[in-house]
Backbone as numpy.savetxt, mean C-alpha at the origin, in Angstrom:
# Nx Ny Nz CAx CAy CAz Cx Cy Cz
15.04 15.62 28.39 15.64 14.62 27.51 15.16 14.87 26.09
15.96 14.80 25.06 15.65 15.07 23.86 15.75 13.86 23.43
14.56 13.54 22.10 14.43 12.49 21.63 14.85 12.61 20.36
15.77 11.52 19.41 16.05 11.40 18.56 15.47 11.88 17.12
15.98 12.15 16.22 15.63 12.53 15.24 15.03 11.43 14.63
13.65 11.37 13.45 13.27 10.52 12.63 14.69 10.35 11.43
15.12 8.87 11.33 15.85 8.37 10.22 15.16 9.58 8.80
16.52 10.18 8.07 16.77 10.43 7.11 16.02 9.73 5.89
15.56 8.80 6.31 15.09 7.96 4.89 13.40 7.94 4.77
12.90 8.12 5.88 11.46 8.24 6.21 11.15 9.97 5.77
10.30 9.46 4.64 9.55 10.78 4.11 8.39 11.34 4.38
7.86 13.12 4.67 5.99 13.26 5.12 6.47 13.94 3.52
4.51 13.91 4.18 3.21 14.83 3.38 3.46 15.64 3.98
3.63 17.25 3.38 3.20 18.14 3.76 1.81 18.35 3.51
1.38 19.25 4.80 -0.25 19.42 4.81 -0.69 20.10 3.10
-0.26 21.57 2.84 -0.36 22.25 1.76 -0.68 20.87 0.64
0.60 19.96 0.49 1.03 19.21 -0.83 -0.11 17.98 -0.41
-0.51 17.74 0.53 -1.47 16.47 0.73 -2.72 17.26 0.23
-3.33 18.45 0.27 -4.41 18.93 -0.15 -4.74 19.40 -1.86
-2.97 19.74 -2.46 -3.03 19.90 -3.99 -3.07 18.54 -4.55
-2.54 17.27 -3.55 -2.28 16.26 -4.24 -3.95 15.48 -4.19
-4.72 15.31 -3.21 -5.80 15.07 -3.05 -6.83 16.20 -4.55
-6.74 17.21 -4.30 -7.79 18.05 -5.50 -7.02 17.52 -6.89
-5.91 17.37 -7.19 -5.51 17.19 -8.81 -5.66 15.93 -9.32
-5.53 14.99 -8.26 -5.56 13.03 -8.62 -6.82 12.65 -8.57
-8.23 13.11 -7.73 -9.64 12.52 -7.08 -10.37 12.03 -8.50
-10.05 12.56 -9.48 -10.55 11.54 -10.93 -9.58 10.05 -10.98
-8.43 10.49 -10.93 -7.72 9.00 -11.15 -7.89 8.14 -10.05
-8.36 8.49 -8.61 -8.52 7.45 -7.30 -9.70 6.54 -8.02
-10.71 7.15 -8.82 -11.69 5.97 -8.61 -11.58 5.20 -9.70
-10.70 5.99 -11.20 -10.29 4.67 -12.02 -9.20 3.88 -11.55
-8.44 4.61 -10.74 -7.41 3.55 -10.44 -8.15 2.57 -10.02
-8.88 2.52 -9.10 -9.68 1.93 -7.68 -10.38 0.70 -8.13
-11.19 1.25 -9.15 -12.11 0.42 -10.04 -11.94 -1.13 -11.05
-11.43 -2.11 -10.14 -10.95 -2.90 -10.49 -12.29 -3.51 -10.74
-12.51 -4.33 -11.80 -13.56 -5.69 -12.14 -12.97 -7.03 -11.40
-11.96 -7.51 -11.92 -11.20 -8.90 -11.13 -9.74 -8.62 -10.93
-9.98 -8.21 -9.43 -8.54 -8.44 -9.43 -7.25 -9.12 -9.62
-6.12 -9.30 -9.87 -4.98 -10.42 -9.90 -3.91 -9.50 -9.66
-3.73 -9.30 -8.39 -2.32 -9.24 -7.89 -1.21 -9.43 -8.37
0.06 -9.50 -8.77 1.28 -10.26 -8.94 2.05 -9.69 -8.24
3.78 -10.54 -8.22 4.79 -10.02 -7.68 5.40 -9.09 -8.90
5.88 -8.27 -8.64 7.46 -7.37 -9.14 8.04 -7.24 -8.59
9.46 -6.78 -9.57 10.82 -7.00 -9.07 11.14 -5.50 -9.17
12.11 -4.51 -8.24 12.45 -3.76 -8.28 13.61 -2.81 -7.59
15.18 -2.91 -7.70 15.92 -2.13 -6.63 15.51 -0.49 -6.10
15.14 -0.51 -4.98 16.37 -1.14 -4.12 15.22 -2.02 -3.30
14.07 -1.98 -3.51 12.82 -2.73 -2.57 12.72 -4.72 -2.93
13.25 -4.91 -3.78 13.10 -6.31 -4.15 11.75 -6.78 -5.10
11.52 -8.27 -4.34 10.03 -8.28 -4.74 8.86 -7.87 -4.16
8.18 -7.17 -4.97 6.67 -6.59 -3.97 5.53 -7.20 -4.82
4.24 -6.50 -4.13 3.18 -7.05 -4.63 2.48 -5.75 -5.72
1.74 -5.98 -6.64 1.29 -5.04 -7.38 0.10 -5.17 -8.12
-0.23 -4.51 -8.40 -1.31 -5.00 -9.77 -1.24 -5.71 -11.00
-1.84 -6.32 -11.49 -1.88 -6.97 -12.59 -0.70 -6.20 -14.03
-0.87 -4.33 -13.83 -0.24 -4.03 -14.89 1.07 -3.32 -14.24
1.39 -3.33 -12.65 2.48 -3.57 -12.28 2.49 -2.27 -11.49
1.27 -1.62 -11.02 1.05 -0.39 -10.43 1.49 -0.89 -8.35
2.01 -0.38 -8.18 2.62 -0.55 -6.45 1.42 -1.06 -6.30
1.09 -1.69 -4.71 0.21 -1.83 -3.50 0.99 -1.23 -2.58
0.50 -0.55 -1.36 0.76 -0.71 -0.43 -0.14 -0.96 0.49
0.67 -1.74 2.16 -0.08 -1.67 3.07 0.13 0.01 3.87
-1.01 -0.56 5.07 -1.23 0.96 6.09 -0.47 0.32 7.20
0.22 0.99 8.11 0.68 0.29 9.35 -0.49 0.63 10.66
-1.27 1.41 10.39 -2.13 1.59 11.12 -3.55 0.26 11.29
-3.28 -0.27 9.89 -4.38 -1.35 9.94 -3.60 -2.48 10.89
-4.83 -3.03 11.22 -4.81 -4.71 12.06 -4.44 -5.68 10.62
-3.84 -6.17 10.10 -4.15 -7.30 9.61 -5.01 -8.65 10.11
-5.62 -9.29 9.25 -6.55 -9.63 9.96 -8.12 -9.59 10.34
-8.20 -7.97 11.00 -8.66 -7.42 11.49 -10.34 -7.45 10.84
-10.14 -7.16 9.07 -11.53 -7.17 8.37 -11.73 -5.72 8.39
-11.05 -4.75 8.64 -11.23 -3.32 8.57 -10.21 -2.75 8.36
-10.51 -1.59 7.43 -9.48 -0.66 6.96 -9.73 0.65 7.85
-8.76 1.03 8.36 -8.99 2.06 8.83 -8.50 3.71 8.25
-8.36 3.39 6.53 -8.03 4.48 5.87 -9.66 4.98 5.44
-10.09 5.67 5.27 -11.24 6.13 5.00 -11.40 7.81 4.17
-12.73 8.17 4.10 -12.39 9.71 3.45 -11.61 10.31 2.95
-10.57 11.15 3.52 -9.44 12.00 2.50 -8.74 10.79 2.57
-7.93 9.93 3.40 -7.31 8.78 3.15 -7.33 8.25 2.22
-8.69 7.61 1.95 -9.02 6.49 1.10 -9.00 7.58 -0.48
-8.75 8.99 -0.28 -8.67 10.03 -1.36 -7.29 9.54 -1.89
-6.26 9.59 -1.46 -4.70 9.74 -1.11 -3.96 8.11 -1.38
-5.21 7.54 -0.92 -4.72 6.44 -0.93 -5.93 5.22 -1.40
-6.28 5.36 -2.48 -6.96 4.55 -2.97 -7.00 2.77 -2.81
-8.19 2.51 -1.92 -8.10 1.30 -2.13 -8.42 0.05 -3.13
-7.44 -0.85 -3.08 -7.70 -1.61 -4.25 -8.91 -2.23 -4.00
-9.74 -2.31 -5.02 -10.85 -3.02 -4.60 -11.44 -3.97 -5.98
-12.43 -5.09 -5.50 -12.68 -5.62 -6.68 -14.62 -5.92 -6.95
-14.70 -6.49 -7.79 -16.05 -6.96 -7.95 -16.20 -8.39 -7.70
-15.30 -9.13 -7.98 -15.37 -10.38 -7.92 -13.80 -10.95 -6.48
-14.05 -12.58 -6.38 -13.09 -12.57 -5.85 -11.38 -12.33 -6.72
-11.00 -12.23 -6.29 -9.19 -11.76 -6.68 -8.55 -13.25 -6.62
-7.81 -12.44 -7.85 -7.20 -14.03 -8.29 -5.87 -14.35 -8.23
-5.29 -15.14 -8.14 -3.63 -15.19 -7.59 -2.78 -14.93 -9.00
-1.95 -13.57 -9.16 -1.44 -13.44 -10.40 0.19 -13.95 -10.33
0.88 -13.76 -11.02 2.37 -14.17 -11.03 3.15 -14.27 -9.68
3.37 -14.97 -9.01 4.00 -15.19 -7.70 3.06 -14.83 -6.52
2.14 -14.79 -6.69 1.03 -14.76 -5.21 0.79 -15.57 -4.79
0.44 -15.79 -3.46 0.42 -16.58 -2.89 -0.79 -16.72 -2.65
-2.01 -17.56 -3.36 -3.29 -17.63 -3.49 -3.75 -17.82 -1.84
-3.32 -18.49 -1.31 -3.82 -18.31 0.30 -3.94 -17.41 1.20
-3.02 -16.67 0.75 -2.75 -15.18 1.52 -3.71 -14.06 0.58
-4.29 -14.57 -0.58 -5.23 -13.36 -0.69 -6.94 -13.67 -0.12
-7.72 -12.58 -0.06 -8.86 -11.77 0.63 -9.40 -10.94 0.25
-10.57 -10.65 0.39 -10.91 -9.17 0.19 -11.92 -8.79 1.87
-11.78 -7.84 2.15 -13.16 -7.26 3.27 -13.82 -6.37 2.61
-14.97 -6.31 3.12 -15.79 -5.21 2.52 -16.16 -3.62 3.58
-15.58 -3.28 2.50 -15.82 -1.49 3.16 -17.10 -1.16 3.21
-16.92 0.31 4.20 -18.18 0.89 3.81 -18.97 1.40 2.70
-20.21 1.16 2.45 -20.31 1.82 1.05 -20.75 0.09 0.28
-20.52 -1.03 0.68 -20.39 -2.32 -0.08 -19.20 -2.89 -0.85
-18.43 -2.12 -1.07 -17.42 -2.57 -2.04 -16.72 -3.48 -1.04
-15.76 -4.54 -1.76 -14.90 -5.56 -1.23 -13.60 -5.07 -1.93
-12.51 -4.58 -0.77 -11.23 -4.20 -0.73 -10.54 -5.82 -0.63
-9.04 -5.66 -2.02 -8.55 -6.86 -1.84 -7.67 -7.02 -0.45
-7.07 -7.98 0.17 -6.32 -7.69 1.04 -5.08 -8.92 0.70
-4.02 -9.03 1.45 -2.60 -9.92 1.45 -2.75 -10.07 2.87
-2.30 -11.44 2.99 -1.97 -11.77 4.32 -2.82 -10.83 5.29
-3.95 -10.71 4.88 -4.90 -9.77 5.91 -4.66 -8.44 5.80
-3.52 -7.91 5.19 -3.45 -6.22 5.07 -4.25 -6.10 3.95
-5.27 -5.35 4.45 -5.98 -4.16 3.18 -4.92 -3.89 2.19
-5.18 -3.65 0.75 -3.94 -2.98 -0.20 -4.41 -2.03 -0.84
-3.44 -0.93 -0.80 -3.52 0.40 -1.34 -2.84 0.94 -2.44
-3.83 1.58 -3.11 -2.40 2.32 -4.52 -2.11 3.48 -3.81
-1.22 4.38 -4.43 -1.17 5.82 -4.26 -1.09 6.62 -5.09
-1.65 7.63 -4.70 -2.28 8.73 -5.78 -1.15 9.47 -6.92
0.19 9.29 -5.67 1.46 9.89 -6.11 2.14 9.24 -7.40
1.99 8.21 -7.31 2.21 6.77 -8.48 1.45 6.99 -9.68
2.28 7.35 -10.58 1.56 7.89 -12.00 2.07 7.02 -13.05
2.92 5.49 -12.86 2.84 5.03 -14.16 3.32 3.48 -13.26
3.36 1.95 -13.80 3.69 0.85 -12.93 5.38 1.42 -13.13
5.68 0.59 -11.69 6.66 0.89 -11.42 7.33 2.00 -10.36
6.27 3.09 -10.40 6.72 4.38 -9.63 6.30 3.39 -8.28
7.32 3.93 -6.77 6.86 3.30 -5.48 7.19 4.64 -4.80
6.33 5.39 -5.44 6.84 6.77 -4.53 5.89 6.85 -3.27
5.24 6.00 -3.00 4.71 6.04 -1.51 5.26 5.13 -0.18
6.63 4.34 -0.66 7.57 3.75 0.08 7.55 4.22 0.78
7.62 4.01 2.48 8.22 4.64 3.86 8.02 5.98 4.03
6.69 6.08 3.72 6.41 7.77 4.20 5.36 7.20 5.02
5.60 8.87 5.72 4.66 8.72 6.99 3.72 9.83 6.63
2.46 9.62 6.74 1.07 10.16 6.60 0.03 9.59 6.78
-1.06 10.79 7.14 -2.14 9.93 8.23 -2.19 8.73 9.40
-1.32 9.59 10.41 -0.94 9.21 11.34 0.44 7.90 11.40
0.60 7.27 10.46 1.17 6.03 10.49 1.96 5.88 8.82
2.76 5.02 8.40 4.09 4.30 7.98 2.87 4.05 6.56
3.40 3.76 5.52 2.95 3.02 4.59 4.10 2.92 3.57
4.07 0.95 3.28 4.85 0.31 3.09 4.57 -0.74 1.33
5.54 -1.06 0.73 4.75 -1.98 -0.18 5.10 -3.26 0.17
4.29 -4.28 0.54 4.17 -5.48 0.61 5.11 -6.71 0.48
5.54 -7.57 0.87 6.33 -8.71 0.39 5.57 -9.32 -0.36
6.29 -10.52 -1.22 5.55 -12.05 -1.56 4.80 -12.71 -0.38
5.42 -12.32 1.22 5.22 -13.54 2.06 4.57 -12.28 2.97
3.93 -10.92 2.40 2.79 -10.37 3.38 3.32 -9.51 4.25
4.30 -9.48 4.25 5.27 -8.04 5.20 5.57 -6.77 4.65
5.13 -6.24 5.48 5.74 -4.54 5.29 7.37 -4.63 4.64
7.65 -4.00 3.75 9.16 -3.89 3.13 9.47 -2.75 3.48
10.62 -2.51 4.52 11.53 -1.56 4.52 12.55 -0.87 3.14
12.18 0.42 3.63 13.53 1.10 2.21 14.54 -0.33 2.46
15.27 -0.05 0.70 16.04 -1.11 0.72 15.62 -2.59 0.77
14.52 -3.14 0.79 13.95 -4.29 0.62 14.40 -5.13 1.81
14.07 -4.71 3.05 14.17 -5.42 4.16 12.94 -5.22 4.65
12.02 -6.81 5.17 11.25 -7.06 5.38 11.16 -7.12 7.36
10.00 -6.51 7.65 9.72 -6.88 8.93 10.41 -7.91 9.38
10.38 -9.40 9.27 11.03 -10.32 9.71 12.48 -10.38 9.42
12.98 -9.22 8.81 14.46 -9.37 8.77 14.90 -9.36 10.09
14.32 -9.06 11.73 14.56 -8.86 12.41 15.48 -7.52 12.67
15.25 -6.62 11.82 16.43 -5.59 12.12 15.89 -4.82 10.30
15.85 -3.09 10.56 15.10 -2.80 9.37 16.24 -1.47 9.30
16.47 -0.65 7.63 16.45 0.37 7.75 16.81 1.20 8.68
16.22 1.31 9.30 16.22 2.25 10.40 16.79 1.92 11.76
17.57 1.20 11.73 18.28 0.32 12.34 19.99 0.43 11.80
20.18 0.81 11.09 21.45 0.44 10.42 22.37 1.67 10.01
C-alpha cells in the first residue's frame, strides 16, 4: 500500500541548508533571543490572519512537538540554534491584543525563563530577517510542524485556519 503524498503546501529544511542556516544566523539567535521584558502583541497579516509576535512585530512560533502546558520545551541545542527561543528577564507583559491570561514563561535549562501562550513555548526563527517575514509557517523540521500562533493560542494553518477550525489546509 502506498501512502499519500505530504500536501504541496508543507515545506522542509534541507539537511545541507539547516547547517548553512544554523553557522550564518548563531550571532542573531542570541540578540534576537535576548529579550529584557517581554510584550507580545497581535499582528495582522494575509494569508495567516492574526498572529502573535513581538513587541516590534517579529513572528512567534509554536513547536508541535511541545506539550502545551507541559513546562518544557523540547527544542533544545541545534533547535533552540534554528529556532530561537523567546525568552525574558522579567515577567512578560500583555502587548496589543494578548490575552494576558494566556501568557507564561517556563524556565529552561541553563535558568533562563522562555515566554509561553496558552502554554506553548514561543519561538522566533532564524529564517525571519525583518517583522513581518513568517517564513517559518508550516514547515516541517526537527521532527515535527511549526506554526505561528493565534490570539486564542492555536497553531495557524497556511491560510489562517486555526486548529479549531475543525478542518485545516491540508484538508481542502
Amino acid at each position: 500500500m502506498m501512502s499519500s503524498p505530504r500536501p504541496a503546501s508543507r515545506r522542509y529544511l534541507a539537511p545541507g541548508i539547516t547547517a548553512a542556516l544554523l553557522l550564518s544566523i548563531a550571532a542573531s539567535a542570541s540578540a534576537q533571543s535576548a529579550t529584557r521584558n517581554a510584550a507580545p502583541m497581535i499582528s495582522e497579516q494575509e494569508p495567516y490572519g492574526r498572529y502573535v509576535t513581538d513587541r516590534e512585530g517579529h513572528s512567534l512560533y509554536l513547536f508541535e512537538q511541545d506539550e502545551p502546558g507541559s513546562g518544557i520545551s523540547t527544542c533544545t541545542d541545534a533547535c533552540a540554534n534554528a529556532w530561537p527561543p523567546y525568552v525574558t528577564d522579567e515577567s512578560p507583559e500583555a502587548g496589543e491584543g494578548i490575552d494576558a491570561s494566556k501568557l507564561g514563561t517556563i524556565e529552561r535549562d541553563g535558568g533562563t525563563k522562555q515566554v509561553t501562550y496558552a502554554g506553548w513555548p514561543l519561538y522566533y526563527f532564524n529564517g525571519d530577517k525583518q517583522p513581518g517575514d513568517a517564513l517559518g509557517q508550516d514547515v516541517q523540521h526537527l521532527g515535527a510542524e511549526w506554526y505561528l500562533v493565534s490570539p486564542e493560542g492555536q497553531m495557524i494553518h497556511q491560510g489562517g485556519r486555526t486548529e479549531a477550525d475543525g478542518e485545516n489546509q491540508d484538508n481542502q
